[in-house]
Amino acid sequence: MVLKLFFPQCCNTADSGLLVGRWIPGHNSAVVLAVIHYPFIPGQVKKYLSELQSQTQVDLTVLGSWSMPKEGQEGMDSFLKDLSTIFPQKCWLQLSREIGKRGFTCQVVQNNGRLLQDREQKNGEGDKIILIHYDQRKVMLSQLHPVQDVGQKSDVEASELRLVFQTVAQSQPLFFLDKYDDGPLKLSHWQSEGREASIIAELLKQASVPVCIFLTWLLSLWYWFCSFRILHLPPVLFISSKLSTCVQSVYRAVHFRTVFSPKKAGTHVEFMRKANIFVSFLVDIALGLLLISWLYRENRISKLADTLVPVADVSMIPIISHLQKSLGLSSVQWCCFVPQRERRRRSARSAERCCCHRSEVGRVAKELQELLEWLMGAPAGLKMNRALDQVLGRFFLYHIHLWISYIHLMSPFIERILWYVGLSACLGLTFALSVLSDIVALLTFHIYCFYVYGARLYCLTIYGLSSLWRLFRGKKWNVLRQRVDSCSYDLDQLFIGTLLFTILLFLLPTTALYYLVFTLLRLVVVLFQGVIHLSVDFINSFPLFAIGLRICRPYRLAEGVKFNVLCQEPGTPLHLMMEINPLKCSSVLQCYRTPTYSCYPKDSWAGLCKKLFVGELIYPWKQKTDKTD
């Protein structure tokens, strides 16, 4: 049998006295936590340990004696040995160290009065003693992974090492009293090497309580405002669920409630989650303030507004002329077609901006108009259905005209809107990025409409062809049983089905080409918004506090321990040094990553390609669950 004794390094030079610690239940090992210096009164020691047991819920006891001989204390060893009758234990440890030697002399006196060291010397293969030195402060502050809370019930019995870590961590009240305090008892432990300057930290803790109460009250006002019935109507809920700004606001409100709650974190996981959210929020605010400081310098807001607002006389004239020609309208009919107020507004704005440079949005409209003209001709030498091609081209051209009219309607207010939107960065960079994502969605709404129209038309064509193909084979889709069954058709049904199949088959290249072009445009917009959402998700979920803790204080997140031989002298037990192995950075990210609203399983690449092939909408509509015919 091997007796393992965990001894703190800070007690190597402590004065003679009693060893206070705990016997690890279910294991032949003990943990020394402190040394009570001589002189002391045994009754006061027992009273002090009983008070600590009620506070820490740890079975603290006197393990034995510690002897560090000094001048004038020649009879100290015999005195300390006799204390085993006052503090009866199953095994009484007797540790002694001579000045100038590195190793300790250890003896274990059992109830029958025999020494464990004598049995080892006689048998050669009997009981052995191993002294394991550890850094008490690091072990107390570290958390062994995988995390298992103290009060958590588990079917697997806790390991010996985990019990050692938990014993040192739960014994913090024992370290409040040391050898420099005035009192009947003086102790040596890790605090004896120098108390930490915790006065400022305690003052900050006391000052944070009213701040947390005030912020909790503000959050209650926010939730009271969100509880209005009008905000829970289905249209409002649908729009708010699609806006990234609303989603980020709800997400931050939940985080504020977690962080600024006056309730103290009960477990290590809750503490790390609060710390990660708080540090992430501070970094988010700092990045947002940096963005504001850059955005409001050198008149960048006006330059950005000039970039977004299209120039009417550059991008509108070719589109309007082509649309007028496609619709077959004369100038008088076109004037009746376009409202007079809009013509006046367009002409005035054209006169004001005739000297302006070509804007990005205007170039987008110009490129879309040229793309539609290319599709309405013979794209890549393909033979298209001219009637359907002309109808779809005119339809999309008119939508471009409506979109540019919408942009021109908003152009006088864009600079002011951008000025106020820029202030949203004071709430954090993630909030500003969410607003940017919504602005991109609004500015590319016409591309989304093109994609939806093309996808719906292409989807109807594909499903119509598949249904008619089953008709040729004498089969049909059974909606109730969700399977393909045999079915008999008469001659009229087969004739009508043949006509419809032929029509849809010859119209398929035209619809597929429009669908392909606008799907590629939509995927570009979705890719840009996806990069924004990934950036927001990275800032929200990245465990910055845990990573900083891993870099600055790696012992705080422990994955295990390693033992090095410290001393092995004849006549003394084996001395080992226990060092903490820090947790890997990848494991830190996996354990402490904050879950966000976008942390859900996405479609596979195969599922995405299938949806694109059959014309199903991939974003932002819901996924299709049931097959229809």
XYZ file of C-alpha atoms in Angstrom:
629
model
C 0.000 0.000 0.000
C 1.246 3.476 -0.945
C 0.420 6.494 1.198
C 0.375 9.727 -0.815
C 0.743 12.945 1.090
C 0.066 16.244 -0.757
C 2.151 18.932 0.930
C 2.056 22.685 0.030
C 5.338 24.294 -0.987
C 4.631 27.378 1.111
C 4.906 25.297 4.307
C 8.406 23.962 3.646
C 9.938 26.529 5.994
C 7.038 26.889 8.446
C 7.596 26.849 12.194
C 6.861 23.702 14.156
C 3.244 22.924 14.843
C 0.239 20.876 13.751
C -0.636 19.767 10.227
C -4.209 20.682 9.274
C -5.803 18.992 6.304
C -8.106 16.224 5.161
C -7.939 12.514 4.532
C -9.251 11.816 1.025
C -12.225 9.452 1.410
C -11.882 6.181 -0.476
C -8.180 6.706 -1.118
C -5.027 6.153 0.904
C -3.933 9.788 0.667
C -4.107 13.042 2.594
C -3.946 16.752 1.736
C -2.094 19.159 4.013
C -3.630 22.636 3.883
C -1.873 24.618 6.645
C 0.429 24.443 9.654
C -0.732 25.777 13.048
C 2.294 27.227 14.809
C 3.368 26.471 18.340
C 2.328 27.697 20.936
C -1.385 26.888 20.779
C -4.161 25.626 23.012
C -5.651 22.294 21.806
C -9.175 23.350 22.781
C -8.978 26.460 20.638
C -7.666 24.385 17.725
C -10.630 22.004 17.959
C -13.093 24.909 18.152
C -11.495 26.643 15.187
C -11.611 23.491 13.051
C -15.261 22.825 13.927
C -16.165 26.368 12.811
C -14.310 25.870 9.540
C -16.075 22.558 8.924
C -19.454 24.256 9.208
C -18.371 26.972 6.745
C -16.555 24.906 4.140
C -18.423 21.585 4.439
C -14.999 19.936 4.351
C -13.944 17.373 6.941
C -10.908 19.297 8.212
C -8.871 17.649 10.920
C -5.402 17.532 12.491
C -3.345 15.109 10.392
C -0.223 15.101 12.500
C 2.747 17.177 13.522
C 5.359 19.230 11.702
C 8.804 19.713 13.228
C 11.238 22.389 12.113
C 13.935 22.418 14.827
C 15.226 25.781 16.008
C 17.385 26.996 18.834
C 15.645 26.689 22.174
C 13.145 24.043 20.972
C 15.070 20.849 21.681
C 12.111 18.968 23.222
C 9.613 19.998 20.559
C 9.603 16.629 18.760
C 8.556 14.633 21.818
C 5.906 17.229 22.697
C 4.366 17.087 19.245
C 4.345 13.278 19.238
C 2.363 13.226 22.474
C -0.388 15.328 20.840
C -1.661 12.221 19.027
C -3.547 11.340 22.223
C -5.353 14.721 22.220
C -6.188 14.563 18.492
C -6.880 10.862 17.951
C -6.581 9.719 14.330
C -6.368 6.423 12.486
C -2.924 7.451 11.319
C -0.795 10.168 12.861
C 1.701 11.824 10.539
C 5.076 12.965 11.886
C 6.945 15.194 9.450
C 10.283 16.698 10.327
C 12.915 18.581 8.384
C 16.492 19.252 9.281
C 18.130 22.535 8.387
C 20.286 22.213 5.290
C 18.498 19.144 3.929
C 15.980 19.190 1.109
C 14.061 16.033 1.974
C 11.643 15.432 4.842
C 11.577 12.623 7.320
C 8.119 11.111 7.494
C 6.710 8.612 9.964
C 3.152 7.337 10.221
C 2.012 6.155 13.633
C -1.034 3.877 13.506
C -3.498 3.126 16.275
C -1.552 0.086 17.400
C 1.529 2.263 17.897
C 3.518 0.722 15.060
C 5.398 2.845 12.570
C 4.682 2.442 8.881
C 8.302 3.230 8.132
C 9.456 0.266 10.305
C 7.205 -2.111 8.330
C 8.654 -0.868 5.057
C 12.235 -1.364 6.254
C 11.581 -4.900 7.496
C 9.572 -6.324 4.601
C 11.123 -4.379 1.739
C 7.824 -4.609 -0.197
C 5.495 -3.147 2.418
C 3.834 0.245 2.631
C 5.527 3.246 1.045
C 5.197 6.983 1.537
C 5.267 9.491 -1.319
C 5.385 13.217 -0.601
C 3.808 15.267 -3.403
C 4.571 18.985 -3.251
C 2.074 21.354 -4.872
C 1.598 25.087 -5.377
C -1.340 25.783 -3.093
C -2.409 29.048 -4.703
C -2.439 27.616 -8.228
C -4.340 24.522 -7.167
C -6.883 26.629 -5.288
C -7.531 28.919 -8.272
C -7.422 26.255 -10.980
C -10.370 24.313 -12.361
C -9.851 20.740 -13.447
C -11.470 19.767 -16.749
C -13.845 18.323 -17.679
C -15.769 20.523 -15.276
C -17.725 18.715 -12.572
C -19.477 20.879 -9.999
C -19.196 20.050 -6.338
C -22.930 19.538 -5.857
C -23.392 17.743 -9.169
C -24.471 14.120 -8.933
C -22.511 11.740 -11.105
C -22.580 7.998 -11.541
C -18.794 7.931 -11.893
C -16.857 8.258 -8.646
C -14.676 11.360 -8.454
C -10.995 10.688 -8.982
C -8.384 11.218 -6.309
C -6.882 14.183 -8.120
C -10.257 15.891 -8.508
C -10.950 15.436 -4.791
C -7.601 17.055 -3.989
C -8.406 20.072 -6.161
C -11.904 20.379 -4.670
C -10.562 20.150 -1.112
C -8.081 22.984 -1.629
C -10.653 25.135 -3.466
C -13.348 24.705 -0.793
C -10.938 25.493 2.061
C -10.571 29.185 1.252
C -11.926 30.338 4.677
C -8.963 28.534 6.234
C -6.614 30.947 4.457
C -8.166 34.095 5.934
C -6.049 33.715 9.092
C -2.249 33.592 8.912
C 0.803 34.029 11.102
C 0.729 37.833 10.887
C -2.739 38.199 12.466
C -3.204 38.937 16.141
C -4.956 36.000 17.741
C -4.488 32.785 19.662
C -3.747 30.797 16.493
C -1.168 31.518 13.804
C -1.082 29.578 10.540
C 1.233 29.144 7.563
C -0.279 28.679 4.106
C -0.064 30.374 0.698
C -1.305 33.728 2.051
C 1.628 33.786 4.473
C 3.974 34.579 1.584
C 2.209 37.901 1.065
C -1.429 38.957 0.943
C -2.832 40.059 -2.398
C -3.916 43.653 -2.740
C -7.620 42.804 -2.753
C -8.921 46.012 -1.161
C -9.540 47.657 -4.527
C -11.201 44.487 -5.819
C -13.507 44.351 -2.812
C -14.422 48.024 -3.235
C -15.231 47.409 -6.898
C -17.408 44.464 -5.923
C -19.329 46.587 -3.447
C -19.722 49.423 -5.982
C -20.922 47.037 -8.707
C -24.003 46.007 -6.730
C -25.966 49.310 -7.139
C -24.801 49.543 -10.760
C -26.152 46.065 -11.455
C -29.442 46.934 -9.731
C -29.801 50.096 -11.858
C -29.039 48.252 -15.099
C -31.470 45.489 -14.122
C -34.142 48.148 -13.646
C -33.398 49.544 -17.119
C -33.699 46.044 -18.550
C -37.050 45.622 -16.835
C -38.217 48.806 -18.585
C -37.021 47.407 -21.910
C -38.886 44.129 -21.373
C -41.974 46.071 -20.301
C -41.817 48.013 -23.568
C -41.375 44.778 -25.539
C -44.433 43.284 -23.828
C -46.819 45.641 -25.642
C -49.478 43.698 -27.494
C -48.879 45.495 -30.774
C -45.301 44.169 -30.856
C -46.612 40.588 -30.661
C -48.788 40.741 -33.754
C -47.806 38.135 -36.408
C -46.651 40.709 -39.025
C -44.501 42.553 -36.470
C -43.018 39.303 -35.177
C -42.266 38.145 -38.726
C -40.523 41.393 -39.686
C -38.560 41.579 -36.428
C -37.378 37.984 -36.866
C -35.957 38.868 -40.299
C -34.199 42.062 -39.185
C -30.700 41.447 -37.847
C -30.910 44.579 -35.687
C -33.942 43.283 -33.782
C -32.390 39.854 -33.327
C -29.153 41.380 -32.008
C -31.103 43.653 -29.640
C -32.957 40.689 -28.145
C -29.700 38.758 -27.893
C -27.934 41.597 -26.064
C -30.888 42.095 -23.717
C -30.678 38.443 -22.659
C -26.934 38.824 -22.095
C -27.411 41.980 -20.035
C -29.878 40.185 -17.804
C -27.333 37.414 -17.270
C -24.304 39.624 -16.630
C -25.843 42.378 -14.520
C -27.867 40.101 -12.299
C -27.078 40.800 -8.602
C -27.117 37.055 -7.999
C -23.634 35.614 -7.637
C -22.531 32.869 -10.002
C -22.891 29.568 -8.208
C -20.686 27.362 -10.378
C -17.519 27.710 -12.401
C -19.445 27.386 -15.680
C -21.792 30.252 -14.758
C -18.875 32.445 -13.692
C -16.980 31.830 -16.926
C -20.110 32.478 -18.987
C -20.703 35.799 -17.217
C -17.055 36.806 -17.564
C -16.924 35.899 -21.263
C -20.123 37.824 -22.005
C -18.928 40.868 -20.032
C -15.499 41.000 -21.708
C -17.081 40.421 -25.122
C -19.488 43.294 -24.450
C -16.625 45.642 -23.459
C -14.620 44.746 -26.567
C -17.732 45.192 -28.709
C -18.331 48.664 -27.265
C -14.663 49.626 -27.732
C -14.715 48.555 -31.387
C -17.954 50.461 -31.896
C -16.463 53.652 -30.452
C -13.434 53.258 -32.717
C -15.788 52.955 -35.680
C -17.621 56.114 -34.622
C -14.355 58.031 -34.240
C -13.345 57.000 -37.764
C -16.768 57.497 -39.349
C -17.368 61.064 -38.151
C -14.007 62.401 -39.267
C -13.217 64.123 -42.563
C -16.896 64.250 -43.585
C -17.013 60.517 -44.355
C -20.794 60.371 -43.797
C -21.441 62.736 -46.720
C -19.036 60.820 -48.944
C -20.804 57.590 -48.089
C -24.201 59.151 -48.834
C -22.948 60.408 -52.210
C -21.755 56.895 -52.962
C -25.110 55.303 -52.162
C -27.467 57.782 -53.823
C -27.815 57.073 -57.574
C -27.548 59.811 -60.177
C -30.873 60.051 -61.973
C -29.708 61.463 -65.265
C -26.990 58.812 -65.579
C -28.848 55.609 -64.732
C -32.512 56.429 -65.300
C -32.545 57.744 -68.876
C -31.457 54.534 -70.666
C -33.718 52.406 -68.511
C -36.756 54.650 -68.984
C -36.225 54.894 -72.725
C -35.850 51.138 -73.084
C -38.890 50.530 -70.869
C -40.939 53.035 -72.859
C -39.896 51.355 -76.104
C -40.608 47.868 -74.765
C -44.087 48.824 -73.596
C -44.847 50.516 -76.926
C -45.867 53.823 -75.321
C -45.597 57.239 -76.869
C -44.196 60.252 -75.027
C -47.694 61.465 -74.141
C -48.751 58.039 -72.940
C -45.538 57.718 -70.909
C -46.215 61.068 -69.238
C -49.634 59.778 -68.243
C -48.047 56.513 -67.124
C -45.549 58.227 -64.818
C -47.080 60.571 -62.162
C -46.483 64.274 -62.746
C -45.146 64.826 -59.236
C -42.548 62.140 -59.776
C -41.451 63.697 -63.084
C -40.997 67.085 -61.428
C -39.038 65.582 -58.566
C -36.842 63.603 -60.971
C -36.119 66.585 -63.216
C -35.265 68.829 -60.240
C -32.941 66.246 -58.764
C -31.322 65.662 -62.149
C -30.580 69.382 -62.438
C -29.092 69.431 -58.952
C -26.889 66.399 -59.473
C -25.971 66.786 -63.143
C -22.375 67.526 -62.154
C -22.160 64.644 -59.667
C -20.096 61.556 -60.279
C -21.578 58.174 -61.142
C -22.581 56.327 -57.964
C -22.286 52.691 -57.072
C -26.021 52.093 -56.917
C -26.479 53.840 -60.260
C -23.877 51.550 -61.773
C -25.695 48.563 -60.274
C -28.919 49.668 -61.959
C -27.068 50.236 -65.232
C -25.472 46.799 -65.077
C -28.828 45.164 -64.319
C -30.435 46.969 -67.252
C -27.666 45.815 -69.600
C -27.977 42.295 -68.209
C -31.716 42.235 -68.930
C -31.109 43.533 -72.445
C -28.626 40.713 -72.947
C -31.158 38.151 -71.668
C -33.898 39.568 -73.913
C -31.713 38.991 -76.966
C -29.826 35.783 -77.691
C -27.667 35.171 -74.598
C -24.567 33.108 -75.418
C -26.149 32.214 -78.768
C -29.030 30.311 -77.135
C -32.413 30.170 -78.837
C -34.951 31.473 -76.323
C -38.740 31.667 -76.428
C -39.089 35.224 -77.638
C -42.610 35.883 -76.298
C -41.792 34.688 -72.753
C -38.378 36.346 -72.944
C -39.905 39.734 -73.788
C -42.570 39.440 -71.060
C -40.029 38.562 -68.376
C -37.606 41.262 -69.551
C -40.218 44.023 -69.471
C -41.453 42.795 -66.105
C -37.996 42.979 -64.547
C -37.202 46.313 -66.226
C -40.237 47.860 -64.651
C -39.125 46.543 -61.272
C -35.764 48.233 -61.746
C -37.616 51.467 -62.495
C -39.649 51.084 -59.288
C -36.512 50.373 -57.269
C -34.684 53.453 -58.581
C -37.765 55.545 -57.846
C -37.690 54.191 -54.310
C -33.998 55.111 -53.976
C -34.624 58.617 -55.315
C -37.487 59.041 -52.887
C -35.098 58.267 -50.024
C -32.086 60.175 -51.392
C -32.755 63.508 -49.571
C -32.815 61.655 -46.245
C -29.991 59.155 -46.771
C -27.253 61.374 -45.335
C -29.287 62.144 -42.221
C -30.262 58.499 -41.874
C -26.620 57.441 -42.134
C -25.659 60.050 -39.552
C -28.089 58.619 -37.003
C -27.360 55.026 -37.994
C -23.657 55.650 -37.355
C -24.485 56.533 -33.768
C -25.786 52.981 -33.294
C -22.136 51.882 -33.140
C -22.014 53.249 -29.578
C -24.056 50.155 -28.676
C -21.295 47.984 -30.102
C -19.741 46.976 -33.367
C -22.118 44.016 -33.630
C -25.098 46.368 -33.543
C -23.571 48.504 -36.309
C -22.878 45.402 -38.420
C -26.471 44.233 -37.901
C -27.736 47.615 -39.099
C -25.408 47.346 -42.101
C -26.849 43.926 -42.920
C -30.384 45.342 -42.829
C -29.339 48.283 -45.035
C -27.840 45.858 -47.561
C -31.073 43.847 -47.494
C -33.116 46.992 -48.207
C -30.820 48.245 -50.974
C -30.840 44.848 -52.687
C -34.533 44.187 -52.230
C -35.076 44.309 -56.004
C -32.523 41.522 -56.484
C -34.353 39.470 -53.897
C -37.650 40.055 -55.727
C -36.041 38.979 -59.008
C -34.760 35.842 -57.344
C -38.148 35.001 -55.817
C -39.989 35.532 -59.110
C -37.495 33.471 -61.080
C -37.351 30.721 -58.442
C -41.131 30.414 -58.200
C -41.543 30.267 -61.978
C -38.725 27.750 -62.330
C -40.036 25.666 -59.403
C -43.535 25.501 -60.930
C -42.023 24.426 -64.240
C -39.892 21.688 -62.626
C -42.715 20.296 -60.498
C -45.107 20.481 -63.451
C -42.704 18.502 -65.638
C -42.128 15.911 -62.919
C -45.879 15.468 -62.380
C -46.566 15.147 -66.102
C -43.664 12.713 -66.454
C -45.343 10.464 -63.891
C -48.548 10.782 -65.911
C -46.805 9.271 -68.958
C -45.695 6.302 -66.858
C -49.166 5.732 -65.405
C -48.273 6.883 -61.899
C -49.198 9.701 -59.566
C -48.041 11.144 -56.219
C -50.191 9.953 -53.276
C -50.352 12.914 -50.882
C -51.861 10.940 -48.006
C -49.409 8.035 -48.103
C -46.464 10.213 -49.265
C -45.478 7.811 -52.040
C -45.856 7.179 -55.784
C -48.781 4.876 -56.709
C -50.006 3.457 -59.995
C -52.934 5.165 -61.697
C -54.864 4.676 -64.947
C -55.559 7.692 -67.183
C -57.948 8.015 -70.133
C -56.991 9.247 -73.599
C -58.068 12.871 -73.028
C -55.935 13.176 -69.909
C -52.912 11.772 -71.734
C -53.445 14.160 -74.658
C -53.746 17.234 -72.430
C -50.763 16.060 -70.421
C -48.695 15.676 -73.577
C -49.527 19.208 -74.699
C -48.684 20.722 -71.306
C -45.467 18.726 -71.009
C -44.354 19.896 -74.461
C -45.117 23.539 -73.644
C -43.321 23.446 -70.281
C -40.357 21.598 -71.766
C -39.793 24.218 -74.471
C -40.278 27.075 -71.985
C -37.821 25.518 -69.512
C -34.589 26.976 -71.056
C -35.936 30.526 -70.839
C -37.141 30.230 -67.236
C -34.002 28.306 -66.220
C -31.722 30.996 -67.651
C -33.496 33.815 -65.806
C -33.528 31.718 -62.647
C -29.811 30.936 -62.966
C -28.795 34.574 -63.473
C -30.848 35.996 -60.599
C -29.907 33.112 -58.293
C -26.226 33.946 -58.807
C -26.941 37.606 -57.988
C -28.858 36.573 -54.897
C -26.062 34.256 -53.764
C -23.587 37.151 -53.980
C -25.788 39.240 -51.668
C -26.316 36.284 -49.310
C -22.560 35.664 -49.231
C -21.889 39.284 -48.251
C -24.561 39.176 -45.538
C -23.203 35.822 -44.398
C -19.771 37.359 -43.832
C -21.410 40.101 -41.737
C -23.389 37.554 -39.717
C -20.288 35.439 -39.149
C -18.450 38.512 -37.868
C -21.297 39.320 -35.476
C -21.474 35.704 -34.356
C -17.697 35.603 -33.808
C -17.750 38.695 -31.575
C -20.775 37.427 -29.639
C -19.564 33.876 -29.079
C -15.766 34.118 -28.846
C -14.660 33.311 -25.236
C -12.228 36.212 -24.938
C -11.951 36.026 -21.140
C -11.222 32.286 -21.219
C -8.587 32.709 -23.939
C -6.972 35.579 -22.018
C -6.976 33.431 -18.893
C -5.378 30.585 -20.830
C -2.611 32.891 -22.124
C -1.899 34.961 -18.987
C -2.654 32.404 -16.263
C -2.663 28.957 -17.868
C -2.914 27.168 -14.519
C -6.453 28.509 -14.026
C -7.784 26.081 -16.660
C -6.221 22.694 -15.913
C -6.463 19.622 -18.098
C -4.388 17.420 -15.823
C -1.142 17.290 -13.866
C 2.354 15.962 -14.299
C 4.845 14.837 -11.661
C 8.570 15.522 -11.573
C 11.045 13.918 -9.174
C 12.055 16.623 -6.719
C 14.222 14.748 -4.265
C 15.112 11.139 -3.551
C 17.548 10.859 -0.663
C 18.307 7.695 1.342
C 16.252 7.461 4.516
C 13.584 9.867 3.240
C 10.398 9.263 1.230
C 10.169 9.982 -2.478
C 9.492 13.674 -3.127
C 7.535 14.605 -6.249
C 6.567 18.013 -7.623
C 3.050 18.293 -9.026
C 2.702 20.740 -11.935
C -0.510 21.699 -13.716
C -0.998 20.943 -17.403
C -2.988 23.811 -18.963
C -6.030 23.163 -21.130
C -5.497 23.298 -24.890
C -6.727 26.393 -26.704
C -8.989 24.310 -28.925
C -10.567 22.747 -25.838
C -11.008 26.219 -24.306
C -12.934 27.360 -27.394
C -15.044 24.223 -27.348
C -15.867 24.397 -23.632
C -16.471 28.127 -23.167
C -17.857 29.301 -26.523
C -21.014 31.287 -25.861
C -24.052 29.899 -27.733
C -25.657 32.444 -30.081
C -28.815 32.698 -32.128
C -27.025 31.439 -35.263
C -25.587 28.329 -33.596
C -27.938 25.848 -35.215
C -27.290 23.108 -37.790
C -27.381 24.358 -41.380
C -28.333 22.497 -44.537
C -25.689 20.222 -45.976
C -24.081 21.047 -49.290
C -26.029 18.239 -50.922
C -29.321 19.594 -49.536
C -28.425 23.131 -50.650
C -27.607 21.966 -54.189
C -30.870 20.018 -54.323
C -32.848 23.100 -53.313
C -31.072 25.193 -55.929
C -31.751 22.568 -58.600
C -35.502 22.278 -57.937
C -35.970 26.036 -57.370
C -36.776 26.081 -53.648
C -36.069 29.327 -51.798
C -32.984 28.994 -49.646
C -33.102 32.278 -47.735
C -34.744 33.696 -45.692
C -37.889 31.586 -46.099
C -38.548 28.447 -44.078
C -37.452 25.073 -45.294
C -39.908 22.932 -47.190
C -40.905 19.874 -45.187
C -43.630 18.131 -47.157
C -43.559 17.219 -50.808
C -46.378 18.654 -52.867
C -47.641 17.801 -56.297
